[in-house]
Coordinates of C-alpha atoms and ligand atoms in Angstrom, one line a residue:
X1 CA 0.0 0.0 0.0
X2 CA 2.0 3.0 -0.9
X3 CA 0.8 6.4 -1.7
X4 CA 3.5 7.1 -4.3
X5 CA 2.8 4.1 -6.9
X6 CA 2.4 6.0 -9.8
X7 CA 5.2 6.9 -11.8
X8 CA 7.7 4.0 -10.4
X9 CA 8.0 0.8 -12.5
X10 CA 9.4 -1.9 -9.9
X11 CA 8.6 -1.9 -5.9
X12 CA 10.7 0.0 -3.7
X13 CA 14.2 -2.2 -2.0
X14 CA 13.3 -3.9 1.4
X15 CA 16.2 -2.0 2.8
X16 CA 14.4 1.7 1.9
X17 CA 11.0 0.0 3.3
X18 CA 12.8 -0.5 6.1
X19 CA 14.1 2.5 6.8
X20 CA 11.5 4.8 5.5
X21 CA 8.2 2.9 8.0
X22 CA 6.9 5.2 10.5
X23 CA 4.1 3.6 11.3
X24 CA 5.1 1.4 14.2
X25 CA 6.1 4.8 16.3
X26 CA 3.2 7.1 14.4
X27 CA 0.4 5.4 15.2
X28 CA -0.6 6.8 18.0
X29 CA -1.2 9.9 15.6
X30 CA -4.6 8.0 14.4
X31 CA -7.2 9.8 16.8
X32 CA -5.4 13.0 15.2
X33 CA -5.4 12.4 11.9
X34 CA -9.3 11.0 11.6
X35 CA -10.0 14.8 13.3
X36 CA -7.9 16.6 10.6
X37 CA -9.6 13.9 7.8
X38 CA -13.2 15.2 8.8
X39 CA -12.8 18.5 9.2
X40 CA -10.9 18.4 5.5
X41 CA -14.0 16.4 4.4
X42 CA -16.2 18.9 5.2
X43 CA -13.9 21.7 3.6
X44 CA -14.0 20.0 0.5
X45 CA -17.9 19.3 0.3
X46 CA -18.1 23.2 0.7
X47 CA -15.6 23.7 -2.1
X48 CA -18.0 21.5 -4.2
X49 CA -15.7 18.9 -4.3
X50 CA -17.8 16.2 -2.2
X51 CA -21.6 16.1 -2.9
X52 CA -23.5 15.9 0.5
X53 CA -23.8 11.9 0.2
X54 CA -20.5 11.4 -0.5
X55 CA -20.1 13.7 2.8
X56 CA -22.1 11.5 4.8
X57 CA -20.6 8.6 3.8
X58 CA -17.1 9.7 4.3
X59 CA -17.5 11.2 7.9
X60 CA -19.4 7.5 8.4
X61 CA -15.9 5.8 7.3
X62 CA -13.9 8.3 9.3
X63 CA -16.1 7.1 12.4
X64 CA -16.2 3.6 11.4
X65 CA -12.8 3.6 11.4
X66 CA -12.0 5.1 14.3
X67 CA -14.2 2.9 16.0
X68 CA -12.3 -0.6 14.6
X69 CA -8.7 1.1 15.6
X70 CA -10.4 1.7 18.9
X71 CA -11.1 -1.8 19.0
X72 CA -8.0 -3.4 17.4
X73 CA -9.9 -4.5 14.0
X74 CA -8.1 -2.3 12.3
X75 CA -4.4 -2.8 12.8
X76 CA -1.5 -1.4 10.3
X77 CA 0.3 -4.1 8.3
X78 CA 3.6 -4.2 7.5
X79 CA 3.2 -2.2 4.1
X80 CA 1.5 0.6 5.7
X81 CA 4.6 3.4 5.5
X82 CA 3.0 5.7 8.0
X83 CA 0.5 6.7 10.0
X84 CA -1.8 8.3 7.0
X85 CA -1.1 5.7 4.4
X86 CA -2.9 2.8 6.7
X87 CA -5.9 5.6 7.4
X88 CA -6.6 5.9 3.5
X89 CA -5.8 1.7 3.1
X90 CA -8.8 1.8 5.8
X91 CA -10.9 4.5 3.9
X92 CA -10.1 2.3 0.5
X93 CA -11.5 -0.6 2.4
X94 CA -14.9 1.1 3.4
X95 CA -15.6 3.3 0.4
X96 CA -14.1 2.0 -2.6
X97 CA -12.9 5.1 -5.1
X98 CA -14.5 7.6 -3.1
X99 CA -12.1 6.9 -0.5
X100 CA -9.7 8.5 -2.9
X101 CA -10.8 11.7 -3.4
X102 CA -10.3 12.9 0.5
X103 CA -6.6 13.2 -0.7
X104 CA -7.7 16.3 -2.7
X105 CA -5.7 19.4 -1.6
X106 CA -3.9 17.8 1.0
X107 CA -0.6 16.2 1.3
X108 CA 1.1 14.1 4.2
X109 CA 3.0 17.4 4.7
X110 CA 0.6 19.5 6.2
X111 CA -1.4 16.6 7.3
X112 CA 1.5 15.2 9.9
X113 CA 2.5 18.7 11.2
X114 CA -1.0 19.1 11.9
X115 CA -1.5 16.0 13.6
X116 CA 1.5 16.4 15.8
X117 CA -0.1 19.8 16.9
X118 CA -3.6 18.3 17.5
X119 CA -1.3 15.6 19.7
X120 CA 0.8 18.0 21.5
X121 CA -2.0 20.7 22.4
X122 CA -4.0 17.8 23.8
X123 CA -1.0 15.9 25.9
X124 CA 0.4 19.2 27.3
X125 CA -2.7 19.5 29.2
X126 CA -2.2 15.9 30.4
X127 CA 0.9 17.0 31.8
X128 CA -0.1 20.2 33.1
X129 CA -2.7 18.2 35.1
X130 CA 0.0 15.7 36.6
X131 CA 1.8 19.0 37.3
X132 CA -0.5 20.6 39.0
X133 CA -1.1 17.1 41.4
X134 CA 2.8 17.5 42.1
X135 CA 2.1 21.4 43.1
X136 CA -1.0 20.1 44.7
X137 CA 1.4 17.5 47.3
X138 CA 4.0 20.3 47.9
X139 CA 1.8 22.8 49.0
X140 CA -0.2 20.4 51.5
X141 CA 3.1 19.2 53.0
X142 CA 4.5 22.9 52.8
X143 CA 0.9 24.0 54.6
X144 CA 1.6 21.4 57.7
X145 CA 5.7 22.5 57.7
X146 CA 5.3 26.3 57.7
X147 CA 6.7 26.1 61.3
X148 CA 9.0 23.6 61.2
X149 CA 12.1 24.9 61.1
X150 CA 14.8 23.2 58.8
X151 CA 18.8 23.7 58.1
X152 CA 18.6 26.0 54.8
X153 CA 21.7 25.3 53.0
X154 CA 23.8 26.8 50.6
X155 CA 27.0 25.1 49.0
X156 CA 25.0 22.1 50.7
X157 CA 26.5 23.3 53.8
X158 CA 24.1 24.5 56.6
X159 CA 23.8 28.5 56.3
X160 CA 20.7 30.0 57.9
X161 CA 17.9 28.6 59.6
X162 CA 14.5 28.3 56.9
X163 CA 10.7 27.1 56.9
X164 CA 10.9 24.1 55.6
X165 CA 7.4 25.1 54.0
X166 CA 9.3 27.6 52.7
X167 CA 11.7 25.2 51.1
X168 CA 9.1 23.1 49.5
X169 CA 7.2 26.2 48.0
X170 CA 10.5 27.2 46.1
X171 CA 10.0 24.1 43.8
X172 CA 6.3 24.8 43.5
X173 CA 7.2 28.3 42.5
X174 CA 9.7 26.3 39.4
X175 CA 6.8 23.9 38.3
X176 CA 4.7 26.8 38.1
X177 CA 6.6 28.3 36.0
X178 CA 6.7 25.3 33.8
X179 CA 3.5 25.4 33.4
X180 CA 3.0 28.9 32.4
X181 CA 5.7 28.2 29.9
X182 CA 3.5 25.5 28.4
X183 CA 0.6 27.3 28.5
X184 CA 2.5 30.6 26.7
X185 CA 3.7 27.5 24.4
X186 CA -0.1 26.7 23.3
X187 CA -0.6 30.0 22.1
X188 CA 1.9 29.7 19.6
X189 CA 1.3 26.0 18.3
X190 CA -2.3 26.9 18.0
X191 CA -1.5 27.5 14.4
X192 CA -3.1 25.4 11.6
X193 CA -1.1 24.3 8.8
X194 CA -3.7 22.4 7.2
X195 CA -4.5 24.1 3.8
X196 CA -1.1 24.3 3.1
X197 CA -0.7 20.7 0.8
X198 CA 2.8 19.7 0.0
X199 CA 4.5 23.4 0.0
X200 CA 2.6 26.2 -2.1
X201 CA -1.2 25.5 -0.8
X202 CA -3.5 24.7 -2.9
X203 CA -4.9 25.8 -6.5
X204 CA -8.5 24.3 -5.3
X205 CA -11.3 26.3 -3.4
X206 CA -10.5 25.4 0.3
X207 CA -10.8 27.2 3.5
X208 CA -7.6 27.0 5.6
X209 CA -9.3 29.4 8.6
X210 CA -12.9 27.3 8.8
X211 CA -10.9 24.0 8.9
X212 CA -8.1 25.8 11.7
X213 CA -11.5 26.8 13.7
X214 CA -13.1 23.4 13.3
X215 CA -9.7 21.8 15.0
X216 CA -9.3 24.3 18.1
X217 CA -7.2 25.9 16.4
X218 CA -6.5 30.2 16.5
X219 CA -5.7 30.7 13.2
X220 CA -4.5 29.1 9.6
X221 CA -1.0 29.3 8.7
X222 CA -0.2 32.6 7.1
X223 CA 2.6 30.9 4.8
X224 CA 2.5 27.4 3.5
X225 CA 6.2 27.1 3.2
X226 CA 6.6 27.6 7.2
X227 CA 3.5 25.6 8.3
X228 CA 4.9 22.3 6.2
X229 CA 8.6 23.1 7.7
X230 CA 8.4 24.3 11.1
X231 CA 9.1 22.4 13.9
X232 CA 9.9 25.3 16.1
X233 CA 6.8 24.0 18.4
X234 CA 8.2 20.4 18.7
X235 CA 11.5 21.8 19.7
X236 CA 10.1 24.6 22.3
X237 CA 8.1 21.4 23.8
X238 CA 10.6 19.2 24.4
X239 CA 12.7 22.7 25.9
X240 CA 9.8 22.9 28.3
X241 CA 9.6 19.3 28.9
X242 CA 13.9 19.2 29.6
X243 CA 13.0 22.5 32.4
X244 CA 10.7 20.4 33.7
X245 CA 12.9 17.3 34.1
X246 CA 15.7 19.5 35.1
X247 CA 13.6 20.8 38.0
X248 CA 12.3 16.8 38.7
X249 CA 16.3 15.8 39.0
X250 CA 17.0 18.6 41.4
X251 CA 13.6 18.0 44.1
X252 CA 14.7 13.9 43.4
X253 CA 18.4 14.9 44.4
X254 CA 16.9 16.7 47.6
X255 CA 14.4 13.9 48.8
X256 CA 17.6 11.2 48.2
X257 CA 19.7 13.6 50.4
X258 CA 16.7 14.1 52.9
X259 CA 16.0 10.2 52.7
X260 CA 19.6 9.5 53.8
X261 CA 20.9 8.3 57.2
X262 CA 23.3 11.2 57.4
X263 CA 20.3 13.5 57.2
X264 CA 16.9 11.7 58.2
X265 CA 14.6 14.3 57.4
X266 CA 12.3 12.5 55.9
X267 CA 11.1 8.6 55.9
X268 CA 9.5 8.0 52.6
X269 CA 6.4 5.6 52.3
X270 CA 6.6 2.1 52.0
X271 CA 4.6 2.2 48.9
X272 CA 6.8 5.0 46.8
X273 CA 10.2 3.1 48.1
X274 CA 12.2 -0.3 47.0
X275 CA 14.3 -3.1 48.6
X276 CA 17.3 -4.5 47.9
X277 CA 17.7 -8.3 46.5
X278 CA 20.7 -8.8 49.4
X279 CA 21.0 -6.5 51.8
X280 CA 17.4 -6.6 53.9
X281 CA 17.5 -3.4 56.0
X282 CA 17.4 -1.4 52.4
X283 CA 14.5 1.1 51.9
X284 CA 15.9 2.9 48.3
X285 CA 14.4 6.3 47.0
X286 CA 14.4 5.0 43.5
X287 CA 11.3 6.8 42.6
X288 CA 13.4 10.0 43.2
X289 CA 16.5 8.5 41.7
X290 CA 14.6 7.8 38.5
X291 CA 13.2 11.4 38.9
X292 CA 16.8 12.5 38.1
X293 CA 18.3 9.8 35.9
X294 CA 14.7 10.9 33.3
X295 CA 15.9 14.1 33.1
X296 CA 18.9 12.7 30.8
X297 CA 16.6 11.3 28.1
X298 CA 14.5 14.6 28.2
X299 CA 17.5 17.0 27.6
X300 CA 18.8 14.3 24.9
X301 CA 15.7 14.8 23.4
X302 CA 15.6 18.2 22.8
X303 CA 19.3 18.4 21.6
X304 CA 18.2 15.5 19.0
X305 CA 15.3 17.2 17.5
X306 CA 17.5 20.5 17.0
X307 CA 20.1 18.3 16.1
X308 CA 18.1 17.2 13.1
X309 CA 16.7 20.5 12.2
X310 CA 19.8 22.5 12.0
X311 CA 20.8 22.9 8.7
X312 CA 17.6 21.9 6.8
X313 CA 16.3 23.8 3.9
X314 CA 13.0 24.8 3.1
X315 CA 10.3 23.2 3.2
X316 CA 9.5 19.6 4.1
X317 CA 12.3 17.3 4.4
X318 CA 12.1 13.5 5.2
X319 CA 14.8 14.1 8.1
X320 CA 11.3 15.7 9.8
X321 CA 9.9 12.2 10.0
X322 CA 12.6 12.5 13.1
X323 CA 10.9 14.8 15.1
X324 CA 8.4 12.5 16.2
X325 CA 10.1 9.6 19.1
X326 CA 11.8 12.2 20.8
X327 CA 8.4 14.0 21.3
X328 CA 6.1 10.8 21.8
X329 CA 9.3 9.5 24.4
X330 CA 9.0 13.1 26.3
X331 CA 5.5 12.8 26.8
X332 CA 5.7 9.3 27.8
X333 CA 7.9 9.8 30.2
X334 CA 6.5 13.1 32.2
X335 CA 3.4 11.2 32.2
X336 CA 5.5 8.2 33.9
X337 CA 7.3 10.6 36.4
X338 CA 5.5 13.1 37.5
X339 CA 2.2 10.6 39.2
X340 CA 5.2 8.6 41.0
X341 CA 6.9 12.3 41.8
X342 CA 3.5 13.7 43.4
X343 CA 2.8 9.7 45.3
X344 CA 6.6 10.2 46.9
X345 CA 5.9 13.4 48.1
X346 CA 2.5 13.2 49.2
X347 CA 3.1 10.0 51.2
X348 CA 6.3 10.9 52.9
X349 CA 6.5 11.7 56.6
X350 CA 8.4 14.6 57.2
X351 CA 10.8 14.3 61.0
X352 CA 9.9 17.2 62.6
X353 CA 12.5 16.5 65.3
X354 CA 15.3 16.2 63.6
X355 CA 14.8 19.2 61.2
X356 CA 14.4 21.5 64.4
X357 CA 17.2 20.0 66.2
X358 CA 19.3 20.7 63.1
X359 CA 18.2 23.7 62.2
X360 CA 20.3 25.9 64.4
X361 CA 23.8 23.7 63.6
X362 CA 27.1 24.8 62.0
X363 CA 26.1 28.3 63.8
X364 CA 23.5 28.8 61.2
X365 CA 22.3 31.8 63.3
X366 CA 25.5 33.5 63.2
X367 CA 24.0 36.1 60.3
X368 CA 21.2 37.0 62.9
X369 CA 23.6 37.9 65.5
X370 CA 25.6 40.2 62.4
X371 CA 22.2 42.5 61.9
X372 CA 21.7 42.5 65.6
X373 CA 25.1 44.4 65.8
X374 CA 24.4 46.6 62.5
X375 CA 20.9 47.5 63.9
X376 CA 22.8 49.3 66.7
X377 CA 24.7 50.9 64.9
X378 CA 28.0 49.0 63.7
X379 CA 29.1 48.7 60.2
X380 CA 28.4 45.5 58.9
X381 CA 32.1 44.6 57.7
X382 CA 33.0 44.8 61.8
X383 CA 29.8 43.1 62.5
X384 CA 31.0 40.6 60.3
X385 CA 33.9 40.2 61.9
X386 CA 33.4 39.9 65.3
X387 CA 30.7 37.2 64.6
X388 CA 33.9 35.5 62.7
X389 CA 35.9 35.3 65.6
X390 CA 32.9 34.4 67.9
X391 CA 32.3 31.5 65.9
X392 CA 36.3 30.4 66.1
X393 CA 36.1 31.2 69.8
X394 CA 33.4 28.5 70.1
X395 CA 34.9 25.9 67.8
X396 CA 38.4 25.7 69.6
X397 CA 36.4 25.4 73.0
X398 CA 33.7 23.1 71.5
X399 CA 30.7 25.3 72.7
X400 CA 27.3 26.3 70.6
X401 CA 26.3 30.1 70.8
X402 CA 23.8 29.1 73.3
X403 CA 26.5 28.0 75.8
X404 CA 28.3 31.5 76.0
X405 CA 28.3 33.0 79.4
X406 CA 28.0 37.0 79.8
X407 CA 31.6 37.1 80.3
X408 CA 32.6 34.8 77.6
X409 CA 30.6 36.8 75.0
X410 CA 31.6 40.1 75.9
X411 CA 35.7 38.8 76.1
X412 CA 35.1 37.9 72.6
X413 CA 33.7 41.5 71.3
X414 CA 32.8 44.3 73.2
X415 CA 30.5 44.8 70.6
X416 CA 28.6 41.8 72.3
X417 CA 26.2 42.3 75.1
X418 CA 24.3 39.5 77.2
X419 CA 21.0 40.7 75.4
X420 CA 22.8 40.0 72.0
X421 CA 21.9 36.2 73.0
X422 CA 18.1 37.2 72.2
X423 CA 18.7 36.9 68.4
X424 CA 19.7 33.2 69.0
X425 CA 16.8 31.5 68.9
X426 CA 15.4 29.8 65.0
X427 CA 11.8 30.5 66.0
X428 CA 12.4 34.2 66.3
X429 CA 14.9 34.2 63.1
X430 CA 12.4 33.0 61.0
X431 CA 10.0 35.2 62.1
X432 CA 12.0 38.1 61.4
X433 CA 12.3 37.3 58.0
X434 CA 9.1 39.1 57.2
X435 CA 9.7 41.3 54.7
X436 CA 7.9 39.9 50.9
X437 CA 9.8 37.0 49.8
X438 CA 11.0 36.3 53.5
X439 CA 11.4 32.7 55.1
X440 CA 8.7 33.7 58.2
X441 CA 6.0 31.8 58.8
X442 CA 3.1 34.4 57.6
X443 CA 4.9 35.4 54.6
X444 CA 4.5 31.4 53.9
X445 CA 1.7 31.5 54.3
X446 CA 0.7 34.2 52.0
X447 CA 2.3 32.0 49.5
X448 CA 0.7 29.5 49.5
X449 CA -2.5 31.9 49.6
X450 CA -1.2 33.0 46.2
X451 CA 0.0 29.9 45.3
X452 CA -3.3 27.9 45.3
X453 CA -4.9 30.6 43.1
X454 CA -2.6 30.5 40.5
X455 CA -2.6 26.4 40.5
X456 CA -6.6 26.3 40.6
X457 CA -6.1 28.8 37.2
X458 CA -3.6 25.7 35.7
X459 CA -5.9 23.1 36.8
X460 CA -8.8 24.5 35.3
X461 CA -7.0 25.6 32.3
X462 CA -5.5 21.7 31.8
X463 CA -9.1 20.3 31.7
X464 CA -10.7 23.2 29.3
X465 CA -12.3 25.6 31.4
Ligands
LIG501 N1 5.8 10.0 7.8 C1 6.1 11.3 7.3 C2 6.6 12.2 8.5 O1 6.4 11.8 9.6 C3 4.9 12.0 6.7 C4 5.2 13.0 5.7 C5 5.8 12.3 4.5 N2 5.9 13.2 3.4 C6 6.6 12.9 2.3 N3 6.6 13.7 1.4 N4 7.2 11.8 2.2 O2 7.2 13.2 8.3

């Protein structure tokens, strides 16, 4: 079955049917491509090119056939090239000639950068709804952990004192952002390049715009050459899809780290955690860990689609049959990710304990006792100082700030007064982070305020409303 017979005496070599099958990976195009096939149906009746029977009769093959791939009856065979040869082999099948006249006007050029549109606008909002559950679990466990206080690191190394809601609100803050990025993405791939046949358009009476409105679409393609040979919208995806595995790695890195002996911040759920085959104390975070290793394959997809587009002249190009695994595989695998992603986080119990206890170690409060010392007066490079050799002072006689006597303080700095001791507590130096932005409590609070409007907006906007 080959779309192409015509002017070619023998059959093509087995080694270029090989090579040139699509069919086994574009497939899942079919729901797509019956879509596209009606509303071009109808386009062509209203061009007087299909009488009102014929009409009828086509949109029932279109359905018919949708149905029996549905069902399995209707399964490509191995001489189906792609996706829209086996559709018209099926539309052959059920109508006879008239099957062959649906072809009018439109070639497998704009036909399969349409389809991979219609796919695209409709699994983005798959994703953004699996998102949005991941927002969803990191603001619940943010909204019990406001309070708690955690060790907020920098260089991984314990620097000042945070909410740990606070923490888990600055990777709902990132996914957000993902998801605005795919939302500003739709806008631009709701363009239709249906109408625009192989390259030129076409010399017969159709209506690009009716058939664009007909798909969801915002508009027709304003140049044929571009609709046919643009893949910018398959790249920007998979760019948005690599952010988003970029930020999956980094909150998988954290919850490995938090999972760990060394820090026990967190114990994970039985059922979002695996064994070992030998060693039967072992409870792995391999959900997280496979959180992070995914993010390879989605950056490797993005650099292969550009990787095949650099370089490519106008307009269509076989090399564009490409463009589809690497998009079908990022899907796949957000889809497989992000439901396991939200199930870790949602389930896992947070140790209060030991996050408090740690908060304050490594003299993570030493910046507090620095603004106490610049509020009254002294210049922050002293202040600096003089908290420098404080903390030195209590390393090489193996005391906490909270152990200092009057005297021992003063002796250090005169700069140092017993009430300097009241900035020393976590509770009071998260709180006096208030300013917008801030680590306090309240100002967590008004986050996740905001934050559950704008992911209520991405929810509803994911499931069409
Ligand atoms: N399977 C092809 C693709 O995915 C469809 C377009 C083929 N067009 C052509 N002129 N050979 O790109």
């Amino acid at each position: 079955m080959r779309l192409w017979g015509g002017r070619f005496e023998g059959g093509p070599a087995d080694a270029l049917t090989r090579l040139s099958v699509s069919v086994h990976f574009d497939w899942r195009l079919v729901p797509y491509d019956l879509l596209a096939s009606r509303a071009h149906a109808r386009v062509l009746h209203r061009a007087g090119l299909l009488t009102e029977d014929e009409l009828g009769r086509m949109i029932g093959a279109l359905d018919d056939l949708e149905r029996a791939c549905k069902a399995g009856e209707f399964r490509p065979t191995v001489a189906d090239e792609d996706v829209h040869t086996a559709l018209e082999r099926g539309l052959l099948e059920r109508l006879g000639t008239l099957g062959g006249k649906l072809r009018a006007g439109r070639s497998r050029n704009d036909q399969v950068a349409t389809d991979l549109r219609l796919y695209l606008r409709d699994h983005v909002r798959h994703i953004v709804s699996r998102l949005v559950e991941l927002e969803t679990a990191l603001m619940s466990q943010a909204e019990q952990h406001a309070e708690t206080a955690a060790p907020g690191m920098t260089h991984l190394q314990h620097a000042q004192p945070v909410s740990f809601g606070h923490q888990l609100l600055a990777h709902v803050h990132a996914f957000a952002r993902d998801i605005e990025r795919l939302r500003d993405w739709d806008r631009r791939a709701a363009v239709s390049p249906l109408g625009s046949g192989a390259l030129a358009g076409s010399s017969l009476p159709l209506d690009p715009q009716a058939v664009a409105r007909e798909l969801g679409f915002d508009s027709a393609a304003p140049n044929s050459m571009d609709a046919v040979a643009d893949r910018d919208f398959a790249a920007e995806f998979l760019f948005d899809a690599a952010m988003i595995g970029m930020h999956l790695s980094r909150l998988g890195e954290e919850i490995v780290l938090w999972a760990s002996q060394e820090f026990r911040w967190i114990e994970m759920d039985d059922a979002y955690s695996t064994g070992s085959s030998i060693m039967p104390q072992k409870k792995n975070p391999d959900v997280a860990e496979l959180a992070r290793g995914k993010s390879g394959r989605l950056i490797g997809n993005l650099m292969s689609l550009l990787t095949t587009l650099k370089g490519l002249p106008l307009t269509y190009n076989r090399d564009l049959q490409e463009d589809k695994e690497p998009v079908f595989d990022s899907v796949d695998t957000l889809l497989l990710v992000l439901p396991a992603v939200a199930g870790l986080v949602a389930t896992m119990r947070v140790n209060t304990a030991k996050l408090e206890s740690s908060a304050p170690d490594g003299f993570a409060l030493a910046t507090d006792l620095a603004e106490l010392l610049v509020r009254r007066g002294v210049p922050f490079r002293e202040a600096h100082e003089a908290v420098g050799h404080l903390v030195v002072w209590c390393q090489v006689n193996d005391k906490d700030f909270d152990e200092l006597t009057d005297e021992e303080l003063v002796k250090v700095s005169p700069h140092f007064t017993p009430d300097s001791r009241e900035v020393l507590s976590v509770p009071g130096a998260l709180a006096a982070r208030k300013a917008h932005g801030g680590t306090a409590p309240d100002r967590v609070r008004d986050q996740l305020v905001a934050l559950r409007e704008t992911v209520d907006g991405q929810a509803a906007w994911a499931s069409g409303n």
